């Protein structure tokens, strides 16, 4: 295909502003998918994506569009995730395309993730076409939102296209704008092959599938291909484009986006951002590399039933084939036995992975407190990274502790601003900036990441009735007065509940944890002390009083089946319990105890 007839683009938007719906319409209007195969949100493949309404893995589709100028164009749309945890995937796919549609819900206006995502498009030198969606809604204010785009983002919005992705209104105009307003890709067909590895995933039938964007040269089926970072060489067994189902193709030239497979065993052999060239007569100039995805939140995953450990190991390995951004290493816990310490890009990523393990692999898991990565500076001048609070070295050897800080951007209607400021203040935040865009305030805070990983989103949503939007970027590490707090149940430390806390907040947090656990742990035949401690010093304490009721006492006399049922129910419940010394703690208590409110 001639370069002039190709347009590569992505759609950037705040979550729920209609990106997936617009993608569906573009696919539908160009007949890329037959009407009868059309299901809502074509590009959101995974169940969890559909259920949660979020797009997790970037994906692409090739659309053929006969334009008004009489030529047929190939439009490659790369769908990008909208959530902060996946910002890294956004930034990588941005570099494979030349332009972006900026979708803004005309009834909501610019939100925090609109800003974060559009800045990444600007960073990648994109031409940007603003699109005002949902103008079918009575609350839509396209003129006001146009002004807001100009004021807040600083790009020209005079030619913004009003659309309704739901009804299909304005979609033909969007297609024409893609052709006329976005630039064609550049590239030299006769130069050695140079392609960017945009994404890779594991397919049970095909093995590792690699998505590439060709910059220069041509890739053909049967070629011998080299990954420049790793030096690994593979044959091209299959070359295809996604429409969005795979359609085989003989070659891909400059500006084109497609996938190939070649008996690659592991997704981790395929580094995103790597340059792909031919084994012989290849290029010697790789593309500028991407930064690798760094896990920022860690937690332990343990099987409820110790016998499921091997199954968990299998499941994690399989999942990693699909998601190279989540890391894991084996961990043993005195209380929980064998499990894994896993690293994630953020809390949502953690939840998605845990959900998938439980759902797709049918596992019951205990998740320990999420923790950020601390830098522990020792008295002897060395530094170690702490991924697990349980590994915190003895305080007598520690000089000081540093924690990661973020810059958070929150956009919120004026009436909820007070509550948002209080929330940020309570989480040890430092206000950096406060500005207004219409009736919405935009506030920037410097916050410790550790105060955000627990339940910050939930709290923010609840204090603003869902009207606030939030985005963050990690800014660096800073020293603070941080200590490890332990929880002791019946005088035994439960390492899964250990956490790093700020010294000034330790008592309050400890009291909260003990009170919560007192509610969550069922009574036993004996009295159970529940304590929070720093070093050897107890800072909070609750006592769970004893019980001596026979559970079957309620069942009068001879009703044997009822008694049996009750005992069976108890047994099933036991499977979800963990034994700590003489005390049984339900699995749900671990998660519930960590939520602050
Ligand atoms: P995404 O998170 O940006 O991918 O947003 P979705 O495409 O999933 O859309 C979010 C919600 O907005 C869904 O319930 C859509 O049906 C709805 N929606 C999308 N476009 C329109 C539109 O033009 N008008 C109206 N009224 N609703 C829309
Ligand atoms: Mg979506």
Coordinates of C-alpha atoms and ligand atoms in Angstrom, one line a residue:
X1 CA 0.0 0.0 0.0
X2 CA 1.2 3.5 -0.8
X3 CA 2.1 5.6 2.2
X4 CA -0.3 8.4 1.1
X5 CA -3.2 6.0 1.5
X6 CA -2.5 5.0 5.0
X7 CA -3.5 6.7 8.2
X8 CA -2.5 5.4 11.6
X9 CA -4.3 6.8 14.7
X10 CA -5.4 6.1 18.2
X11 CA -8.3 7.4 20.3
X12 CA -7.6 9.2 23.5
X13 CA -10.3 9.9 26.1
X14 CA -11.2 9.9 29.7
X15 CA -12.8 6.6 30.8
X16 CA -16.5 6.4 29.8
X17 CA -16.3 9.3 27.3
X18 CA -17.1 6.9 24.5
X19 CA -13.9 5.7 23.0
X20 CA -14.9 2.1 22.5
X21 CA -18.3 3.0 21.2
X22 CA -16.7 5.3 18.6
X23 CA -14.3 2.5 17.6
X24 CA -17.2 0.2 17.1
X25 CA -19.0 2.8 14.9
X26 CA -15.9 3.3 12.8
X27 CA -15.6 -0.5 12.3
X28 CA -19.3 -0.8 11.6
X29 CA -19.6 2.0 9.1
X30 CA -16.8 0.8 7.0
X31 CA -18.2 -2.7 6.9
X32 CA -15.0 -4.1 8.5
X33 CA -17.1 -6.5 10.5
X34 CA -20.3 -8.0 9.0
X35 CA -23.3 -6.5 10.7
X36 CA -24.3 -9.9 12.2
X37 CA -20.9 -10.3 13.8
X38 CA -21.0 -6.9 15.4
X39 CA -21.2 -7.0 19.2
X40 CA -20.9 -4.0 21.4
X41 CA -17.3 -3.1 22.1
X42 CA -15.5 -5.2 19.5
X43 CA -12.1 -4.3 20.8
X44 CA -12.6 -5.2 24.4
X45 CA -11.9 -8.9 24.2
X46 CA -11.6 -10.1 27.8
X47 CA -14.6 -10.8 30.0
X48 CA -13.2 -8.6 32.7
X49 CA -12.9 -5.7 30.3
X50 CA -16.5 -6.1 29.3
X51 CA -17.7 -6.4 32.9
X52 CA -15.7 -3.5 34.2
X53 CA -16.1 -1.5 31.1
X54 CA -12.4 -0.7 30.9
X55 CA -9.9 -1.5 28.1
X56 CA -6.9 -3.2 29.5
X57 CA -4.8 -4.4 26.7
X58 CA -4.1 -2.2 23.7
X59 CA -5.4 -3.7 20.5
X60 CA -5.6 -2.7 16.9
X61 CA -7.9 -2.9 13.9
X62 CA -7.4 -2.3 10.2
X63 CA -10.2 -0.5 8.5
X64 CA -10.6 0.0 4.7
X65 CA -12.3 3.3 4.0
X66 CA -13.4 4.6 0.5
X67 CA -13.0 8.3 1.0
X68 CA -14.9 11.1 -0.8
X69 CA -11.8 11.8 -2.9
X70 CA -12.3 8.5 -4.7
X71 CA -9.4 6.7 -3.1
X72 CA -9.6 3.8 -0.6
X73 CA -7.5 4.4 2.5
X74 CA -6.2 1.9 5.1
X75 CA -6.9 3.2 8.5
X76 CA -5.1 1.5 11.4
X77 CA -6.7 2.2 14.8
X78 CA -4.8 1.3 17.9
X79 CA -7.1 1.2 20.9
X80 CA -5.4 2.3 24.1
X81 CA -6.3 1.7 27.7
X82 CA -7.8 4.7 29.4
X83 CA -6.9 4.0 33.0
X84 CA -3.9 5.4 34.9
X85 CA -2.5 2.0 35.7
X86 CA -2.0 1.4 32.1
X87 CA -0.5 4.7 31.1
X88 CA 2.6 2.9 30.0
X89 CA 0.7 0.9 27.4
X90 CA -0.8 4.2 26.2
X91 CA 2.7 5.7 25.8
X92 CA 4.0 2.7 23.8
X93 CA 1.2 2.5 21.4
X94 CA 1.2 6.3 20.8
X95 CA 4.6 5.9 19.2
X96 CA 3.3 3.6 16.6
X97 CA 0.8 6.1 15.1
X98 CA 0.9 9.6 13.7
X99 CA -2.4 11.1 15.0
X100 CA -5.1 10.9 17.6
X101 CA -8.8 11.5 17.9
X102 CA -9.3 13.3 21.2
X103 CA -12.8 12.3 22.4
X104 CA -14.4 14.4 25.0
X105 CA -17.9 13.8 26.4
X106 CA -19.7 17.0 25.6
X107 CA -21.8 16.7 28.7
X108 CA -18.9 16.2 31.1
X109 CA -16.0 18.2 29.6
X110 CA -12.3 17.6 30.1
X111 CA -11.3 15.2 32.9
X112 CA -8.0 14.2 34.5
X113 CA -7.4 11.3 32.2
X114 CA -8.3 13.4 29.2
X115 CA -5.3 15.6 30.2
X116 CA -2.9 12.7 31.0
X117 CA -3.7 10.9 27.7
X118 CA -3.7 13.9 25.4
X119 CA -0.4 15.1 26.8
X120 CA 1.1 11.7 25.8
X121 CA -0.3 12.2 22.3
X122 CA 1.3 15.6 22.2
X123 CA 4.6 14.1 23.5
X124 CA 4.5 11.6 20.6
X125 CA 4.1 14.6 18.2
X126 CA 0.6 13.6 17.1
X127 CA -1.7 15.6 15.0
X128 CA -4.9 15.8 17.1
X129 CA -8.5 16.0 16.0
X130 CA -10.9 16.9 18.8
X131 CA -14.2 15.1 18.8
X132 CA -17.2 16.1 21.0
X133 CA -19.2 13.0 21.8
X134 CA -22.6 12.4 23.3
X135 CA -24.2 15.5 21.7
X136 CA -27.5 13.6 21.7
X137 CA -27.6 14.1 25.5
X138 CA -29.7 17.1 26.6
X139 CA -26.9 18.1 29.0
X140 CA -24.3 18.3 26.2
X141 CA -22.6 21.7 25.9
X142 CA -20.4 21.5 22.8
X143 CA -19.5 25.2 22.7
X144 CA -18.5 25.3 26.4
X145 CA -16.4 22.1 26.0
X146 CA -14.7 23.5 22.9
X147 CA -13.6 26.5 24.9
X148 CA -12.5 24.3 27.8
X149 CA -10.3 22.2 25.4
X150 CA -8.6 25.4 24.2
X151 CA -8.2 26.8 27.7
X152 CA -7.2 23.7 29.6
X153 CA -5.3 21.7 27.0
X154 CA -4.2 24.6 24.8
X155 CA -5.0 23.1 21.4
X156 CA -7.2 24.6 18.7
X157 CA -10.7 23.2 19.0
X158 CA -12.5 25.4 16.4
X159 CA -12.9 22.4 14.0
X160 CA -13.9 19.9 16.7
X161 CA -16.4 17.4 15.3
X162 CA -19.7 17.1 17.2
X163 CA -20.8 13.4 17.2
X164 CA -23.0 10.8 18.8
X165 CA -21.1 7.6 18.8
X166 CA -24.3 6.0 20.1
X167 CA -26.6 7.0 17.2
X168 CA -23.8 7.2 14.6
X169 CA -24.3 10.9 14.0
X170 CA -21.1 12.6 12.8
X171 CA -19.2 9.4 12.1
X172 CA -18.8 10.0 8.4
X173 CA -17.2 13.4 9.2
X174 CA -14.8 11.7 11.6
X175 CA -13.7 9.3 8.8
X176 CA -13.1 12.2 6.4
X177 CA -11.2 14.1 9.1
X178 CA -8.9 11.1 9.7
X179 CA -8.0 11.1 6.0
X180 CA -7.8 14.8 5.5
X181 CA -6.4 16.1 8.8
X182 CA -4.1 13.4 10.0
X183 CA -0.7 13.0 8.3
X184 CA 0.3 9.9 6.3
X185 CA 3.1 7.9 7.7
X186 CA 6.7 8.2 6.4
X187 CA 9.1 5.5 5.6
X188 CA 11.4 4.0 3.0
X189 CA 10.4 0.8 1.3
X190 CA 13.9 0.1 0.0
X191 CA 15.7 0.6 3.3
X192 CA 16.5 -2.4 5.6
X193 CA 13.6 -3.6 7.7
X194 CA 13.0 -1.5 10.8
X195 CA 9.8 -2.3 12.8
X196 CA 8.7 -1.4 16.3
X197 CA 7.4 -4.1 18.6
X198 CA 4.2 -2.5 19.9
X199 CA 2.7 -5.3 21.9
X200 CA 2.7 -9.0 22.3
X201 CA 0.4 -11.5 23.9
X202 CA 0.0 -15.3 24.3
X203 CA -2.6 -17.0 22.2
X204 CA -3.3 -20.7 23.1
X205 CA -3.4 -21.7 19.5
X206 CA -0.7 -19.6 17.9
X207 CA 1.7 -19.1 20.8
X208 CA 3.2 -15.7 21.2
X209 CA 1.7 -13.1 18.9
X210 CA 3.8 -10.0 18.2
X211 CA 2.2 -6.7 17.0
X212 CA 4.5 -4.5 15.0
X213 CA 4.5 -1.2 13.2
X214 CA 6.8 -1.2 10.2
X215 CA 8.9 2.0 9.9
X216 CA 11.2 1.1 6.9
X217 CA 11.6 -1.8 4.6
X218 CA 9.2 -4.8 4.2
X219 CA 8.5 -7.9 6.3
X220 CA 7.4 -11.0 4.4
X221 CA 6.2 -14.4 5.5
X222 CA 9.2 -16.8 5.7
X223 CA 11.6 -14.0 6.6
X224 CA 14.2 -14.6 9.3
X225 CA 13.7 -11.9 11.9
X226 CA 16.0 -10.5 14.6
X227 CA 15.0 -8.8 17.8
X228 CA 17.7 -6.2 18.2
X229 CA 17.7 -5.9 22.1
X230 CA 17.9 -9.6 22.8
X231 CA 19.5 -10.8 19.5
X232 CA 17.0 -13.6 19.3
X233 CA 16.2 -14.8 15.8
X234 CA 12.8 -16.3 14.7
X235 CA 11.2 -17.2 11.4
X236 CA 8.0 -15.5 10.4
X237 CA 5.5 -18.4 10.2
X238 CA 2.4 -16.2 10.0
X239 CA 1.9 -12.6 9.0
X240 CA -1.5 -11.1 9.4
X241 CA -3.5 -7.9 9.9
X242 CA -6.3 -7.6 12.5
X243 CA -9.7 -6.8 11.1
X244 CA -10.1 -7.3 14.0
X245 CA -10.0 -11.1 13.4
X246 CA -6.7 -12.2 11.8
X247 CA -6.4 -12.1 8.1
X248 CA -3.2 -13.5 6.5
X249 CA -1.2 -11.1 4.4
X250 CA 1.9 -11.7 2.2
X251 CA 3.9 -8.7 3.4
X252 CA 3.8 -5.5 5.5
X253 CA 5.5 -2.4 4.2
X254 CA 6.3 1.0 5.7
X255 CA 3.5 2.6 7.8
X256 CA 1.6 -0.7 8.1
X257 CA 0.6 -2.4 11.4
X258 CA 0.1 -6.1 11.7
X259 CA 1.0 -9.2 13.7
X260 CA 3.4 -12.1 13.2
X261 CA 4.1 -15.4 14.9
X262 CA 7.2 -17.6 14.9
X263 CA 7.3 -20.2 17.6
X264 CA 8.3 -17.8 20.3
X265 CA 7.9 -19.5 23.7
X266 CA 7.7 -16.6 26.1
X267 CA 6.1 -13.2 26.0
X268 CA 9.1 -11.9 28.0
X269 CA 11.4 -12.6 25.0
X270 CA 9.5 -10.0 23.1
X271 CA 10.3 -6.7 24.7
X272 CA 8.0 -3.9 23.9
X273 CA 9.8 -1.1 22.2
X274 CA 12.4 -3.4 20.8
X275 CA 13.4 -2.9 17.1
X276 CA 12.8 -5.8 14.7
X277 CA 14.9 -6.2 11.6
X278 CA 15.9 -9.0 9.2
X279 CA 18.6 -11.4 10.3
X280 CA 20.7 -10.7 7.2
X281 CA 21.3 -7.2 5.8
X282 CA 19.3 -5.7 8.6
X283 CA 19.5 -2.2 10.0
X284 CA 22.1 -1.4 12.6
X285 CA 20.2 1.6 14.0
X286 CA 17.6 0.6 16.5
X287 CA 14.6 2.9 17.3
X288 CA 15.0 4.8 20.5
X289 CA 14.0 2.4 23.2
X290 CA 11.0 2.7 25.5
X291 CA 11.2 2.6 29.3
X292 CA 10.3 -0.9 30.6
X293 CA 7.1 -1.1 32.7
X294 CA 8.1 -1.0 36.4
X295 CA 5.8 -2.6 38.9
X296 CA 5.0 -0.1 41.6
X297 CA 2.6 -2.0 43.9
X298 CA 3.5 -5.4 45.4
X299 CA 1.4 -7.9 47.3
X300 CA 1.5 -11.5 48.3
X301 CA -0.9 -14.0 46.7
X302 CA -1.4 -17.2 48.6
X303 CA -3.8 -20.2 48.0
X304 CA -6.4 -20.5 50.7
X305 CA -5.9 -24.3 50.4
X306 CA -2.1 -25.0 50.6
X307 CA -2.7 -28.0 48.2
X308 CA -3.5 -25.5 45.5
X309 CA 0.1 -24.1 45.4
X310 CA 1.1 -25.9 42.3
X311 CA -2.1 -24.8 40.5
X312 CA -1.4 -21.2 41.5
X313 CA 2.2 -21.4 40.2
X314 CA 0.8 -22.8 36.9
X315 CA -1.8 -20.1 36.6
X316 CA 0.6 -17.3 37.3
X317 CA 3.0 -18.6 34.7
X318 CA 0.2 -18.8 32.1
X319 CA -1.0 -15.3 33.0
X320 CA 2.5 -13.9 32.6
X321 CA 2.6 -15.2 29.1
X322 CA -0.2 -12.7 28.4
X323 CA 0.8 -9.9 30.6
X324 CA 4.6 -9.2 30.7
X325 CA 4.1 -6.2 33.0
X326 CA 3.2 -8.3 36.1
X327 CA 6.1 -9.9 38.0
X328 CA 6.2 -12.6 40.5
X329 CA 8.6 -14.5 42.8
X330 CA 8.0 -17.2 45.3
X331 CA 7.4 -16.2 48.9
X332 CA 7.0 -18.1 52.1
X333 CA 5.0 -16.7 55.0
X334 CA 5.0 -18.2 58.4
X335 CA 1.3 -17.7 58.5
X336 CA 0.2 -18.3 55.0
X337 CA 2.6 -20.9 53.8
X338 CA 3.9 -21.0 50.2
X339 CA 2.7 -18.3 47.8
X340 CA 4.0 -15.5 45.5
X341 CA 5.0 -11.9 45.9
X342 CA 3.7 -10.2 42.8
X343 CA 4.3 -6.8 41.3
X344 CA 1.7 -4.7 39.5
X345 CA 1.5 -1.4 37.6
X346 CA -1.1 -0.2 40.1
X347 CA -4.1 -1.2 42.2
X348 CA -6.5 -1.8 39.3
X349 CA -3.9 -4.0 37.6
X350 CA -3.6 -5.9 40.9
X351 CA -7.4 -6.4 41.1
X352 CA -7.6 -7.4 37.4
X353 CA -4.9 -10.1 37.8
X354 CA -6.4 -11.4 41.0
X355 CA -9.8 -11.6 39.4
X356 CA -8.4 -13.4 36.4
X357 CA -6.6 -15.9 38.6
X358 CA -9.7 -16.6 40.6
X359 CA -12.1 -16.7 37.7
X360 CA -10.1 -18.3 34.8
X361 CA -8.1 -20.7 37.0
X362 CA -10.7 -21.3 39.7
X363 CA -8.5 -20.5 42.6
X364 CA -9.3 -19.2 46.1
X365 CA -6.7 -16.7 47.0
X366 CA -5.6 -14.6 50.0
X367 CA -4.2 -11.2 49.0
X368 CA -1.9 -9.5 51.5
X369 CA -1.7 -5.8 52.1
X370 CA -0.6 -4.0 48.9
X371 CA 2.8 -2.3 49.5
X372 CA 4.8 0.1 47.5
X373 CA 8.6 -0.2 47.0
X374 CA 10.5 1.4 49.8
X375 CA 14.2 2.3 49.7
X376 CA 15.8 1.3 53.0
X377 CA 19.1 3.1 53.7
X378 CA 21.2 1.1 56.1
X379 CA 23.6 2.4 58.7
X380 CA 26.4 0.8 56.8
X381 CA 25.7 3.0 53.8
X382 CA 24.1 0.4 51.6
X383 CA 20.5 0.6 50.2
X384 CA 18.0 -2.1 49.7
X385 CA 14.6 -2.1 48.1
X386 CA 11.8 -3.4 50.2
X387 CA 9.0 -5.1 48.3
X388 CA 7.5 -6.8 51.3
X389 CA 6.9 -5.2 54.8
X390 CA 7.6 -8.5 56.4
X391 CA 11.2 -8.3 55.2
X392 CA 11.9 -4.9 56.9
X393 CA 15.3 -5.1 58.5
X394 CA 15.7 -4.6 62.3
X395 CA 15.4 -0.8 63.0
X396 CA 18.8 -0.7 64.8
X397 CA 20.4 -1.3 61.4
X398 CA 18.3 1.2 59.5
X399 CA 19.4 4.8 58.9
X400 CA 16.4 6.1 57.1
X401 CA 13.6 5.0 54.8
X402 CA 12.4 6.6 51.6
X403 CA 9.0 6.2 49.9
X404 CA 7.7 6.9 46.4
X405 CA 5.7 10.1 45.9
X406 CA 3.3 11.0 43.2
X407 CA 1.9 14.1 41.6
X408 CA -1.9 13.6 41.6
X409 CA -4.2 15.6 39.4
X410 CA -7.8 15.7 40.5
X411 CA -10.6 17.5 38.7
X412 CA -13.8 18.0 40.6
X413 CA -16.9 20.2 40.7
X414 CA -16.5 23.1 43.0
X415 CA -19.0 21.9 45.6
X416 CA -16.9 18.8 46.4
X417 CA -13.6 20.6 46.5
X418 CA -13.5 20.9 50.3
X419 CA -14.0 17.2 50.8
X420 CA -11.3 16.4 48.2
X421 CA -8.8 18.7 49.9
X422 CA -9.5 17.2 53.3
X423 CA -9.0 13.7 51.9
X424 CA -5.7 14.6 50.3
X425 CA -4.6 16.4 53.5
X426 CA -5.6 13.3 55.6
X427 CA -3.4 11.2 53.3
X428 CA -0.3 13.3 54.0
X429 CA -0.7 15.3 50.8
X430 CA 0.9 18.6 50.0
X431 CA -1.1 20.9 47.8
X432 CA 0.8 22.1 44.7
X433 CA -1.7 24.0 42.6
X434 CA -5.4 24.9 42.4
X435 CA -7.0 26.3 39.3
X436 CA -10.4 26.5 37.8
X437 CA -11.9 25.5 34.4
X438 CA -15.4 26.7 34.5
X439 CA -17.2 25.3 37.6
X440 CA -14.6 22.5 37.9
X441 CA -11.6 22.8 40.0
X442 CA -8.3 21.3 39.0
X443 CA -6.1 20.5 42.0
X444 CA -2.6 19.1 42.1
X445 CA -1.2 17.3 45.1
X446 CA 2.1 15.8 46.0
X447 CA 1.1 12.5 47.8
X448 CA 2.9 9.4 49.1
X449 CA 2.0 6.5 46.8
X450 CA 1.5 4.3 49.8
X451 CA -1.5 6.5 50.9
X452 CA -3.1 6.0 47.5
X453 CA -2.7 2.3 47.0
X454 CA -5.2 1.2 49.6
X455 CA -8.5 2.8 48.8
X456 CA -7.9 6.3 47.6
X457 CA -10.0 5.9 44.4
X458 CA -12.9 4.4 46.4
X459 CA -12.8 7.3 48.9
X460 CA -12.5 9.9 46.3
X461 CA -15.4 8.5 44.4
X462 CA -17.5 8.3 47.5
X463 CA -16.8 11.8 48.8
X464 CA -17.5 13.3 45.4
X465 CA -20.4 11.1 44.4
X466 CA -18.4 9.9 41.5
X467 CA -17.9 13.3 40.0
X468 CA -14.1 13.6 40.5
X469 CA -11.5 12.3 38.1
X470 CA -8.1 11.3 39.1
X471 CA -4.7 10.7 37.5
X472 CA -1.2 10.4 38.8
X473 CA 2.4 10.1 37.9
X474 CA 5.3 8.9 40.1
X475 CA 7.7 11.8 40.8
X476 CA 10.4 10.3 42.9
X477 CA 11.5 9.1 46.4
X478 CA 11.5 11.1 49.6
X479 CA 12.6 10.3 53.1
X480 CA 9.9 10.2 55.8
X481 CA 9.4 8.7 59.3
X482 CA 8.2 5.3 58.2
X483 CA 8.0 2.2 60.4
X484 CA 6.7 -1.4 60.2
X485 CA 3.6 -2.1 62.1
X486 CA 2.9 -5.7 63.0
X487 CA -0.4 -7.3 63.9
X488 CA -0.5 -10.0 66.6
X489 CA -3.4 -12.3 67.0
X490 CA -3.4 -14.4 70.1
X491 CA 0.2 -13.2 70.6
X492 CA 1.3 -14.6 67.2
X493 CA 2.4 -12.1 64.5
X494 CA 0.4 -12.4 61.3
X495 CA 3.0 -11.4 58.8
X496 CA 0.4 -11.0 56.0
X497 CA -1.0 -8.1 57.9
X498 CA 2.3 -6.3 58.5
X499 CA 2.5 -2.9 56.9
X500 CA 4.6 0.2 56.6
X501 CA 3.0 3.3 58.1
X502 CA 4.0 6.8 58.9
X503 CA 5.0 7.0 62.6
X504 CA 2.5 9.8 63.3
X505 CA -0.4 7.8 61.9
X506 CA 0.6 4.4 63.4
X507 CA -1.6 4.5 66.5
X508 CA -4.7 5.5 64.6
X509 CA -4.1 2.9 61.9
X510 CA -3.2 0.2 64.5
X511 CA -6.4 1.0 66.5
X512 CA -8.5 0.8 63.3
X513 CA -6.9 -2.5 62.3
X514 CA -7.5 -4.1 65.7
X515 CA -11.1 -2.9 65.9
X516 CA -11.8 -4.2 62.4
X517 CA -10.2 -7.6 63.1
X518 CA -12.2 -7.9 66.2
X519 CA -15.3 -7.8 64.1
X520 CA -14.0 -10.0 61.4
X521 CA -12.5 -12.8 63.3
X522 CA -15.2 -15.3 64.6
X523 CA -15.3 -15.9 68.3
X524 CA -13.5 -19.0 69.6
X525 CA -13.8 -21.0 72.7
X526 CA -11.1 -18.8 74.4
X527 CA -10.3 -15.1 74.7
X528 CA -8.2 -13.7 71.8
X529 CA -6.0 -10.6 72.2
X530 CA -5.6 -8.6 69.0
X531 CA -2.6 -6.2 69.0
X532 CA -0.7 -3.8 66.8
X533 CA 2.9 -3.3 67.6
X534 CA 6.0 -1.4 66.4
X535 CA 9.2 -3.2 67.1
X536 CA 8.3 -4.9 70.4
X537 CA 6.0 -2.1 71.6
X538 CA 2.3 -2.6 71.6
X539 CA 0.5 0.5 70.3
X540 CA -3.1 -0.7 70.2
X541 CA -5.1 -3.6 71.6
X542 CA -8.5 -5.2 71.4
X543 CA -9.8 -8.4 73.0
X544 CA -12.2 -10.8 71.3
X545 CA -14.2 -12.5 74.1
X546 CA -14.8 -16.2 74.2
X547 CA -17.8 -18.1 73.0
X548 CA -19.1 -21.4 74.1
X549 CA -22.2 -21.9 72.1
X550 CA -22.7 -25.2 70.4
X551 CA -23.7 -24.4 66.8
X552 CA -25.9 -27.4 66.5
X553 CA -27.7 -26.6 69.8
X554 CA -30.4 -24.7 67.8
X555 CA -31.3 -27.9 66.0
X556 CA -33.9 -29.6 68.2
X557 CA -33.6 -33.3 68.9
X558 CA -33.9 -35.7 66.0
X559 CA -33.5 -33.6 62.9
X560 CA -30.4 -35.3 61.7
X561 CA -30.3 -34.0 58.2
X562 CA -30.5 -30.4 59.4
X563 CA -27.7 -31.0 61.8
X564 CA -25.6 -32.6 59.1
X565 CA -26.2 -29.7 56.7
X566 CA -25.1 -27.2 59.3
X567 CA -21.9 -29.2 59.9
X568 CA -21.3 -29.4 56.2
X569 CA -21.8 -25.7 55.8
X570 CA -19.3 -25.2 58.6
X571 CA -16.8 -27.4 56.9
X572 CA -17.1 -25.5 53.6
X573 CA -16.6 -22.3 55.6
X574 CA -13.4 -23.8 57.1
X575 CA -11.9 -24.1 53.6
X576 CA -11.9 -20.3 53.5
X577 CA -10.2 -20.0 56.9
X578 CA -6.6 -20.0 57.8
X579 CA -5.2 -21.3 61.0
X580 CA -2.9 -19.0 63.0
X581 CA -1.7 -21.0 66.0
X582 CA -5.0 -21.9 67.6
X583 CA -7.0 -19.1 65.8
X584 CA -8.9 -19.4 62.6
X585 CA -9.1 -16.2 60.5
X586 CA -11.4 -16.0 57.5
X587 CA -9.9 -15.2 54.2
X588 CA -12.2 -12.2 53.8
X589 CA -10.8 -10.7 57.0
X590 CA -7.4 -10.0 55.3
X591 CA -8.8 -7.9 52.6
X592 CA -11.5 -6.2 54.7
X593 CA -9.0 -5.3 57.5
X594 CA -6.9 -3.3 55.0
X595 CA -9.7 -1.1 53.9
X596 CA -9.6 2.2 55.8
X597 CA -12.8 4.1 56.4
Ligands
LIG1 P1 -14.9 4.3 26.9 O1 -14.6 4.0 28.4 O2 -14.3 5.7 26.6 O3 -14.4 3.2 26.0 O4 -16.5 4.5 26.8 P2 -17.5 3.6 26.2 O5 -17.5 3.6 24.7 O6 -17.5 2.3 26.9 O7 -18.9 4.4 26.6 C1 -19.2 4.6 27.9 C2 -20.7 4.8 28.0 O8 -21.2 5.9 27.3 C3 -21.5 3.6 27.5 O9 -22.6 3.3 28.3 C4 -21.9 4.0 26.1 O10 -23.1 3.4 25.7 C5 -22.2 5.5 26.4 N1 -22.0 6.3 25.1 C6 -21.0 6.3 24.3 N2 -21.2 7.2 23.3 C7 -22.4 7.8 23.5 C8 -23.1 8.8 22.8 O11 -22.8 9.3 21.8 N3 -24.3 9.2 23.4 C9 -24.7 8.6 24.6 N4 -25.9 9.1 25.1 N5 -24.1 7.7 25.2 C10 -22.9 7.3 24.7
LIG2 MG1 -13.5 1.4 26.4

